């Protein structure tokens, strides 16, 4: 791992929160992700399943976490199974978790080799009445691949048909949605690495550079600061490419007079940041570009103020829509008739701002977190309004990550990333 080891107190706390919500005589199991194949003998880089990471810190394939708070043997209340390492593996693949390292990383005292799983698990299942399965209930999930977790669930259903089943995911969605201070600190580190990348490219962008050259500059800065790389596929979109919301080709040359929308951010220790900045390729906003830019910035600032305990996500989006509508009227992109005649199910502002304003962020970029109940302190959201005007060859989005506070305005993890048009211009022109 490139990141500094995380204090295992975080994972102990996380397990405690999960176990506090388990029913009596129940057991919960969490699996690592598979290493996904490409073809022949090549594979995708390993990405740990965020739930087992959240509960154990184990960042290795073929790891299983078992939580069984009512186990008769206290040693069996928390167990970690890791792939047995040996000298051959050490030579070919490098360091893997030994039992001692696994304890150090996770704070779990009982660590077994994976080869013992079947026997130990059968024994534990004879004591348990309920098994918690971890299915993916994220509101945007669209997974077609069978995961290691899916295979495990299938195996359990075949072998232990008499056990009752329960769902881990709602518990995880709730507890992962409210961040611990240690998590906020890790997310701050991700945002700070993102800031370094952004400051680097402010010195680099000029007419004639290619979008992929900018992508490379970010990656260079991220990795040299102990990030594994991008938290999500970066969007480096000049001119009208910014009006393709999920533009990821990043293969065009940046032209004088165009704006450049960059939705790009670093991960750190598996935690995401999620930044968007829009800058003028030549270092100076044209008057109309600045007018629209400042409108987006005002919407972002107004939206941010609404992220306080008690706010409902759906109401918030409606309110942000009103603020956006008034800016679009001032920009003369909408007129009064457009608003009076609008379809309430698809309000007029959506012609220019067609995506959501905020999502939870954390171990996943579009993170777990309650969306139907009131917001709470410790939740972390993006704030990312945009105005997209293909007929004017510009698309502008600005995105920050903020933490809801008990009182007052949220705390902006991206407060140090240049955002004012004048500051961006100054840094681009004079360094
Ligand atoms: N970068 C993905 C998003 O903004 O949601
Ligand atoms: Mn983004
Ligand atoms: Mn986002």
PDB file of N, CA and C in Angstrom, residues 10-82:
ATOM      1  N   UNK A  10      -9.945   2.834  14.327  1.00  0.00           N
ATOM      2  CA  UNK A  10     -11.071   3.165  13.440  1.00  0.00           C
ATOM      3  C   UNK A  10     -11.870   1.906  13.112  1.00  0.00           C
ATOM      4  N   UNK A  11     -11.170   0.847  12.768  1.00  0.00           N
ATOM      5  CA  UNK A  11     -11.872  -0.374  12.351  1.00  0.00           C
ATOM      6  C   UNK A  11     -12.554  -1.045  13.554  1.00  0.00           C
ATOM      7  N   UNK A  12     -11.933  -0.931  14.718  1.00  0.00           N
ATOM      8  CA  UNK A  12     -12.575  -1.463  15.937  1.00  0.00           C
ATOM      9  C   UNK A  12     -13.903  -0.746  16.181  1.00  0.00           C
ATOM     10  N   UNK A  13     -13.858   0.574  16.057  1.00  0.00           N
ATOM     11  CA  UNK A  13     -15.089   1.368  16.254  1.00  0.00           C
ATOM     12  C   UNK A  13     -16.152   0.977  15.227  1.00  0.00           C
ATOM     13  N   UNK A  14     -15.721   0.820  13.984  1.00  0.00           N
ATOM     14  CA  UNK A  14     -16.675   0.499  12.925  1.00  0.00           C
ATOM     15  C   UNK A  14     -17.337  -0.854  13.184  1.00  0.00           C
ATOM     16  N   UNK A  15     -16.532  -1.828  13.625  1.00  0.00           N
ATOM     17  CA  UNK A  15     -17.118  -3.162  13.908  1.00  0.00           C
ATOM     18  C   UNK A  15     -18.098  -3.078  15.074  1.00  0.00           C
ATOM     19  N   UNK A  16     -17.715  -2.291  16.051  1.00  0.00           N
ATOM     20  CA  UNK A  16     -18.581  -2.148  17.222  1.00  0.00           C
ATOM     21  C   UNK A  16     -19.945  -1.582  16.814  1.00  0.00           C
ATOM     22  N   UNK A  17     -19.910  -0.593  15.934  1.00  0.00           N
ATOM     23  CA  UNK A  17     -21.174   0.015  15.475  1.00  0.00           C
ATOM     24  C   UNK A  17     -22.003  -1.001  14.701  1.00  0.00           C
ATOM     25  N   UNK A  18     -21.326  -1.801  13.892  1.00  0.00           N
ATOM     26  CA  UNK A  18     -22.077  -2.800  13.116  1.00  0.00           C
ATOM     27  C   UNK A  18     -22.673  -3.848  14.060  1.00  0.00           C
ATOM     28  N   UNK A  19     -21.863  -4.346  14.972  1.00  0.00           N
ATOM     29  CA  UNK A  19     -22.324  -5.442  15.843  1.00  0.00           C
ATOM     30  C   UNK A  19     -23.444  -4.994  16.773  1.00  0.00           C
ATOM     31  N   UNK A  20     -23.430  -3.717  17.122  1.00  0.00           N
ATOM     32  CA  UNK A  20     -24.488  -3.203  18.002  1.00  0.00           C
ATOM     33  C   UNK A  20     -25.861  -3.339  17.349  1.00  0.00           C
ATOM     34  N   UNK A  21     -25.896  -3.443  16.033  1.00  0.00           N
ATOM     35  CA  UNK A  21     -27.194  -3.532  15.336  1.00  0.00           C
ATOM     36  C   UNK A  21     -27.547  -4.962  14.933  1.00  0.00           C
ATOM     37  N   UNK A  22     -26.685  -5.917  15.268  1.00  0.00           N
ATOM     38  CA  UNK A  22     -26.987  -7.312  14.880  1.00  0.00           C
ATOM     39  C   UNK A  22     -27.988  -7.932  15.853  1.00  0.00           C
ATOM     40  N   UNK A  23     -28.791  -8.855  15.325  1.00  0.00           N
ATOM     41  CA  UNK A  23     -29.769  -9.554  16.168  1.00  0.00           C
ATOM     42  C   UNK A  23     -29.066 -10.620  17.008  1.00  0.00           C
ATOM     43  N   UNK A  24     -29.702 -11.050  18.103  1.00  0.00           N
ATOM     44  CA  UNK A  24     -29.086 -12.101  18.921  1.00  0.00           C
ATOM     45  C   UNK A  24     -28.824 -13.369  18.105  1.00  0.00           C
ATOM     46  N   UNK A  25     -27.774 -14.067  18.457  1.00  0.00           N
ATOM     47  CA  UNK A  25     -27.397 -15.358  17.823  1.00  0.00           C
ATOM     48  C   UNK A  25     -27.206 -15.233  16.321  1.00  0.00           C
ATOM     49  N   UNK A  26     -26.662 -14.108  15.911  1.00  0.00           N
ATOM     50  CA  UNK A  26     -26.451 -13.949  14.470  1.00  0.00           C
ATOM     51  C   UNK A  26     -24.971 -13.799  14.145  1.00  0.00           C
ATOM     52  N   UNK A  27     -24.667 -14.120  12.901  1.00  0.00           N
ATOM     53  CA  UNK A  27     -23.290 -14.077  12.410  1.00  0.00           C
ATOM     54  C   UNK A  27     -23.308 -13.264  11.105  1.00  0.00           C
ATOM     55  N   UNK A  28     -22.241 -12.499  10.882  1.00  0.00           N
ATOM     56  CA  UNK A  28     -22.161 -11.722   9.626  1.00  0.00           C
ATOM     57  C   UNK A  28     -20.820 -12.006   8.967  1.00  0.00           C
ATOM     58  N   UNK A  29     -20.854 -12.109   7.648  1.00  0.00           N
ATOM     59  CA  UNK A  29     -19.639 -12.447   6.894  1.00  0.00           C
ATOM     60  C   UNK A  29     -19.441 -11.416   5.788  1.00  0.00           C
ATOM     61  N   UNK A  30     -18.174 -11.020   5.599  1.00  0.00           N
ATOM     62  CA  UNK A  30     -17.832 -10.029   4.561  1.00  0.00           C
ATOM     63  C   UNK A  30     -16.647 -10.538   3.763  1.00  0.00           C
ATOM     64  N   UNK A  31     -16.795 -10.508   2.448  1.00  0.00           N
ATOM     65  CA  UNK A  31     -15.756 -11.028   1.560  1.00  0.00           C
ATOM     66  C   UNK A  31     -15.011  -9.925   0.831  1.00  0.00           C
ATOM     67  N   UNK A  32     -13.745 -10.214   0.537  1.00  0.00           N
ATOM     68  CA  UNK A  32     -12.968  -9.341  -0.361  1.00  0.00           C
ATOM     69  C   UNK A  32     -13.558  -9.370  -1.755  1.00  0.00           C
ATOM     70  N   UNK A  33     -13.195  -8.384  -2.553  1.00  0.00           N
ATOM     71  CA  UNK A  33     -13.494  -8.463  -3.983  1.00  0.00           C
ATOM     72  C   UNK A  33     -12.615  -9.520  -4.637  1.00  0.00           C
ATOM     73  N   UNK A  34     -13.080 -10.013  -5.760  1.00  0.00           N
ATOM     74  CA  UNK A  34     -12.210 -10.794  -6.628  1.00  0.00           C
ATOM     75  C   UNK A  34     -11.200  -9.870  -7.287  1.00  0.00           C
ATOM     76  N   UNK A  35     -10.169 -10.489  -7.834  1.00  0.00           N
ATOM     77  CA  UNK A  35      -9.313  -9.758  -8.782  1.00  0.00           C
ATOM     78  C   UNK A  35      -9.921 -10.054 -10.142  1.00  0.00           C
ATOM     79  N   UNK A  36     -10.376  -9.021 -10.827  1.00  0.00           N
ATOM     80  CA  UNK A  36     -11.143  -9.244 -12.057  1.00  0.00           C
ATOM     81  C   UNK A  36     -10.228  -9.468 -13.257  1.00  0.00           C
ATOM     82  N   UNK A  37     -10.584 -10.428 -14.111  1.00  0.00           N
ATOM     83  CA  UNK A  37      -9.740 -10.752 -15.268  1.00  0.00           C
ATOM     84  C   UNK A  37      -9.914  -9.758 -16.414  1.00  0.00           C
ATOM     85  N   UNK A  38      -8.886  -9.634 -17.234  1.00  0.00           N
ATOM     86  CA  UNK A  38      -9.014  -8.900 -18.510  1.00  0.00           C
ATOM     87  C   UNK A  38      -9.107  -9.965 -19.603  1.00  0.00           C
ATOM     88  N   UNK A  39      -7.997 -10.616 -19.882  1.00  0.00           N
ATOM     89  CA  UNK A  39      -7.991 -11.799 -20.749  1.00  0.00           C
ATOM     90  C   UNK A  39      -6.592 -12.402 -20.620  1.00  0.00           C
ATOM     91  N   UNK A  40      -6.400 -13.552 -21.285  1.00  0.00           N
ATOM     92  CA  UNK A  40      -5.144 -14.293 -21.123  1.00  0.00           C
ATOM     93  C   UNK A  40      -4.817 -14.339 -19.624  1.00  0.00           C
ATOM     94  N   UNK A  41      -3.614 -13.918 -19.222  1.00  0.00           N
ATOM     95  CA  UNK A  41      -3.311 -13.992 -17.783  1.00  0.00           C
ATOM     96  C   UNK A  41      -3.331 -12.613 -17.136  1.00  0.00           C
ATOM     97  N   UNK A  42      -3.905 -11.627 -17.807  1.00  0.00           N
ATOM     98  CA  UNK A  42      -3.876 -10.277 -17.223  1.00  0.00           C
ATOM     99  C   UNK A  42      -5.139  -9.983 -16.417  1.00  0.00           C
ATOM    100  N   UNK A  43      -4.960  -9.131 -15.434  1.00  0.00           N
ATOM    101  CA  UNK A  43      -6.059  -8.811 -14.509  1.00  0.00           C
ATOM    102  C   UNK A  43      -6.141  -7.302 -14.305  1.00  0.00           C
ATOM    103  N   UNK A  44      -7.294  -6.865 -13.809  1.00  0.00           N
ATOM    104  CA  UNK A  44      -7.431  -5.469 -13.396  1.00  0.00           C
ATOM    105  C   UNK A  44      -6.656  -5.297 -12.084  1.00  0.00           C
ATOM    106  N   UNK A  45      -6.209  -4.082 -11.784  1.00  0.00           N
ATOM    107  CA  UNK A  45      -5.587  -3.877 -10.465  1.00  0.00           C
ATOM    108  C   UNK A  45      -6.614  -4.189  -9.366  1.00  0.00           C
ATOM    109  N   UNK A  46      -6.147  -4.756  -8.284  1.00  0.00           N
ATOM    110  CA  UNK A  46      -7.065  -5.128  -7.192  1.00  0.00           C
ATOM    111  C   UNK A  46      -7.656  -3.880  -6.536  1.00  0.00           C
ATOM    112  N   UNK A  47      -8.946  -3.934  -6.292  1.00  0.00           N
ATOM    113  CA  UNK A  47      -9.638  -2.894  -5.506  1.00  0.00           C
ATOM    114  C   UNK A  47     -10.410  -3.604  -4.412  1.00  0.00           C
ATOM    115  N   UNK A  48     -10.078  -3.296  -3.177  1.00  0.00           N
ATOM    116  CA  UNK A  48     -10.752  -3.988  -2.076  1.00  0.00           C
ATOM    117  C   UNK A  48     -12.231  -3.591  -1.997  1.00  0.00           C
ATOM    118  N   UNK A  49     -13.067  -4.555  -1.639  1.00  0.00           N
ATOM    119  CA  UNK A  49     -14.477  -4.236  -1.363  1.00  0.00           C
ATOM    120  C   UNK A  49     -14.516  -3.285  -0.171  1.00  0.00           C
ATOM    121  N   UNK A  50     -15.244  -2.183  -0.348  1.00  0.00           N
ATOM    122  CA  UNK A  50     -15.167  -1.130   0.671  1.00  0.00           C
ATOM    123  C   UNK A  50     -15.761  -1.553   2.021  1.00  0.00           C
ATOM    124  N   UNK A  51     -16.657  -2.523   2.042  1.00  0.00           N
ATOM    125  CA  UNK A  51     -17.257  -2.898   3.328  1.00  0.00           C
ATOM    126  C   UNK A  51     -16.281  -3.672   4.210  1.00  0.00           C
ATOM    127  N   UNK A  52     -15.588  -4.641   3.627  1.00  0.00           N
ATOM    128  CA  UNK A  52     -14.620  -5.393   4.450  1.00  0.00           C
ATOM    129  C   UNK A  52     -13.473  -4.458   4.845  1.00  0.00           C
ATOM    130  N   UNK A  53     -13.143  -3.520   3.974  1.00  0.00           N
ATOM    131  CA  UNK A  53     -12.094  -2.557   4.333  1.00  0.00           C
ATOM    132  C   UNK A  53     -12.566  -1.698   5.509  1.00  0.00           C
ATOM    133  N   UNK A  54     -13.777  -1.211   5.422  1.00  0.00           N
ATOM    134  CA  UNK A  54     -14.344  -0.345   6.470  1.00  0.00           C
ATOM    135  C   UNK A  54     -14.359  -1.052   7.830  1.00  0.00           C
ATOM    136  N   UNK A  55     -14.613  -2.348   7.792  1.00  0.00           N
ATOM    137  CA  UNK A  55     -14.770  -3.082   9.054  1.00  0.00           C
ATOM    138  C   UNK A  55     -13.469  -3.718   9.549  1.00  0.00           C
ATOM    139  N   UNK A  56     -12.443  -3.772   8.691  1.00  0.00           N
ATOM    140  CA  UNK A  56     -11.223  -4.470   9.125  1.00  0.00           C
ATOM    141  C   UNK A  56      -9.920  -3.795   8.703  1.00  0.00           C
ATOM    142  N   UNK A  57      -9.947  -2.955   7.700  1.00  0.00           N
ATOM    143  CA  UNK A  57      -8.696  -2.382   7.189  1.00  0.00           C
ATOM    144  C   UNK A  57      -7.913  -3.360   6.326  1.00  0.00           C
ATOM    145  N   UNK A  58      -8.401  -4.588   6.190  1.00  0.00           N
ATOM    146  CA  UNK A  58      -7.681  -5.579   5.377  1.00  0.00           C
ATOM    147  C   UNK A  58      -7.823  -5.193   3.910  1.00  0.00           C
ATOM    148  N   UNK A  59      -6.686  -4.954   3.274  1.00  0.00           N
ATOM    149  CA  UNK A  59      -6.697  -4.442   1.901  1.00  0.00           C
ATOM    150  C   UNK A  59      -6.049  -5.492   0.999  1.00  0.00           C
ATOM    151  N   UNK A  60      -6.573  -6.681   1.063  1.00  0.00           N
ATOM    152  CA  UNK A  60      -5.977  -7.810   0.343  1.00  0.00           C
ATOM    153  C   UNK A  60      -7.074  -8.736  -0.165  1.00  0.00           C
ATOM    154  N   UNK A  61      -6.803  -9.319  -1.347  1.00  0.00           N
ATOM    155  CA  UNK A  61      -7.756 -10.257  -1.945  1.00  0.00           C
ATOM    156  C   UNK A  61      -7.893 -11.516  -1.076  1.00  0.00           C
ATOM    157  N   UNK A  62      -8.960 -12.256  -1.300  1.00  0.00           N
ATOM    158  CA  UNK A  62      -9.208 -13.549  -0.644  1.00  0.00           C
ATOM    159  C   UNK A  62      -9.165 -13.439   0.887  1.00  0.00           C
ATOM    160  N   UNK A  63      -9.751 -12.387   1.395  1.00  0.00           N
ATOM    161  CA  UNK A  63      -9.836 -12.202   2.848  1.00  0.00           C
ATOM    162  C   UNK A  63     -11.314 -12.299   3.232  1.00  0.00           C
ATOM    163  N   UNK A  64     -11.579 -12.904   4.384  1.00  0.00           N
ATOM    164  CA  UNK A  64     -12.968 -12.991   4.867  1.00  0.00           C
ATOM    165  C   UNK A  64     -13.013 -12.497   6.314  1.00  0.00           C
ATOM    166  N   UNK A  65     -13.987 -11.659   6.582  1.00  0.00           N
ATOM    167  CA  UNK A  65     -14.209 -11.173   7.948  1.00  0.00           C
ATOM    168  C   UNK A  65     -15.493 -11.806   8.475  1.00  0.00           C
ATOM    169  N   UNK A  66     -15.438 -12.336   9.700  1.00  0.00           N
ATOM    170  CA  UNK A  66     -16.630 -12.906  10.337  1.00  0.00           C
ATOM    171  C   UNK A  66     -16.869 -12.180  11.659  1.00  0.00           C
ATOM    172  N   UNK A  67     -18.089 -11.708  11.850  1.00  0.00           N
ATOM    173  CA  UNK A  67     -18.479 -11.080  13.125  1.00  0.00           C
ATOM    174  C   UNK A  67     -19.577 -11.931  13.749  1.00  0.00           C
ATOM    175  N   UNK A  68     -19.366 -12.306  15.004  1.00  0.00           N
ATOM    176  CA  UNK A  68     -20.318 -13.196  15.686  1.00  0.00           C
ATOM    177  C   UNK A  68     -20.335 -12.811  17.167  1.00  0.00           C
ATOM    178  N   UNK A  69     -21.051 -11.716  17.496  1.00  0.00           N
ATOM    179  CA  UNK A  69     -20.966 -11.149  18.856  1.00  0.00           C
ATOM    180  C   UNK A  69     -21.355 -12.126  19.963  1.00  0.00           C
ATOM    181  N   UNK A  70     -22.242 -13.079  19.672  1.00  0.00           N
ATOM    182  CA  UNK A  70     -22.682 -13.999  20.724  1.00  0.00           C
ATOM    183  C   UNK A  70     -21.946 -15.344  20.699  1.00  0.00           C
ATOM    184  N   UNK A  71     -20.826 -15.418  20.005  1.00  0.00           N
ATOM    185  CA  UNK A  71     -20.083 -16.689  19.961  1.00  0.00           C
ATOM    186  C   UNK A  71     -19.756 -17.143  21.384  1.00  0.00           C
ATOM    187  N   UNK A  72     -19.878 -18.447  21.626  1.00  0.00           N
ATOM    188  CA  UNK A  72     -19.612 -18.957  22.984  1.00  0.00           C
ATOM    189  C   UNK A  72     -18.151 -18.752  23.362  1.00  0.00           C
ATOM    190  N   UNK A  73     -17.281 -18.956  22.405  1.00  0.00           N
ATOM    191  CA  UNK A  73     -15.858 -18.727  22.652  1.00  0.00           C
ATOM    192  C   UNK A  73     -15.548 -17.268  22.305  1.00  0.00           C
ATOM    193  N   UNK A  74     -15.155 -16.462  23.291  1.00  0.00           N
ATOM    194  CA  UNK A  74     -14.919 -15.034  23.008  1.00  0.00           C
ATOM    195  C   UNK A  74     -13.935 -14.820  21.860  1.00  0.00           C
ATOM    196  N   UNK A  75     -13.050 -15.780  21.614  1.00  0.00           N
ATOM    197  CA  UNK A  75     -12.084 -15.653  20.506  1.00  0.00           C
ATOM    198  C   UNK A  75     -12.781 -15.642  19.150  1.00  0.00           C
ATOM    199  N   UNK A  76     -14.012 -16.134  19.150  1.00  0.00           N
ATOM    200  CA  UNK A  76     -14.729 -16.261  17.877  1.00  0.00           C
ATOM    201  C   UNK A  76     -15.743 -15.146  17.634  1.00  0.00           C
ATOM    202  N   UNK A  77     -15.596 -14.040  18.378  1.00  0.00           N
ATOM    203  CA  UNK A  77     -16.535 -12.926  18.156  1.00  0.00           C
ATOM    204  C   UNK A  77     -16.130 -12.097  16.939  1.00  0.00           C
ATOM    205  N   UNK A  78     -14.843 -12.052  16.693  1.00  0.00           N
ATOM    206  CA  UNK A  78     -14.344 -11.356  15.498  1.00  0.00           C
ATOM    207  C   UNK A  78     -13.237 -12.212  14.916  1.00  0.00           C
ATOM    208  N   UNK A  79     -13.365 -12.603  13.668  1.00  0.00           N
ATOM    209  CA  UNK A  79     -12.341 -13.453  13.048  1.00  0.00           C
ATOM    210  C   UNK A  79     -12.001 -12.932  11.655  1.00  0.00           C
ATOM    211  N   UNK A  80     -10.729 -13.055  11.334  1.00  0.00           N
ATOM    212  CA  UNK A  80     -10.295 -12.690   9.987  1.00  0.00           C
ATOM    213  C   UNK A  80      -9.592 -13.897   9.375  1.00  0.00           C
ATOM    214  N   UNK A  81      -9.950 -14.199   8.146  1.00  0.00           N
ATOM    215  CA  UNK A  81      -9.301 -15.289   7.409  1.00  0.00           C
ATOM    216  C   UNK A  81      -8.498 -14.669   6.270  1.00  0.00           C
ATOM    217  N   UNK A  82      -7.212 -14.971   6.222  1.00  0.00           N
ATOM    218  CA  UNK A  82      -6.381 -14.427   5.131  1.00  0.00           C
ATOM    219  C   UNK A  82      -5.696 -15.565   4.402  1.00  0.00           C
TER     220      UNK A  82
END
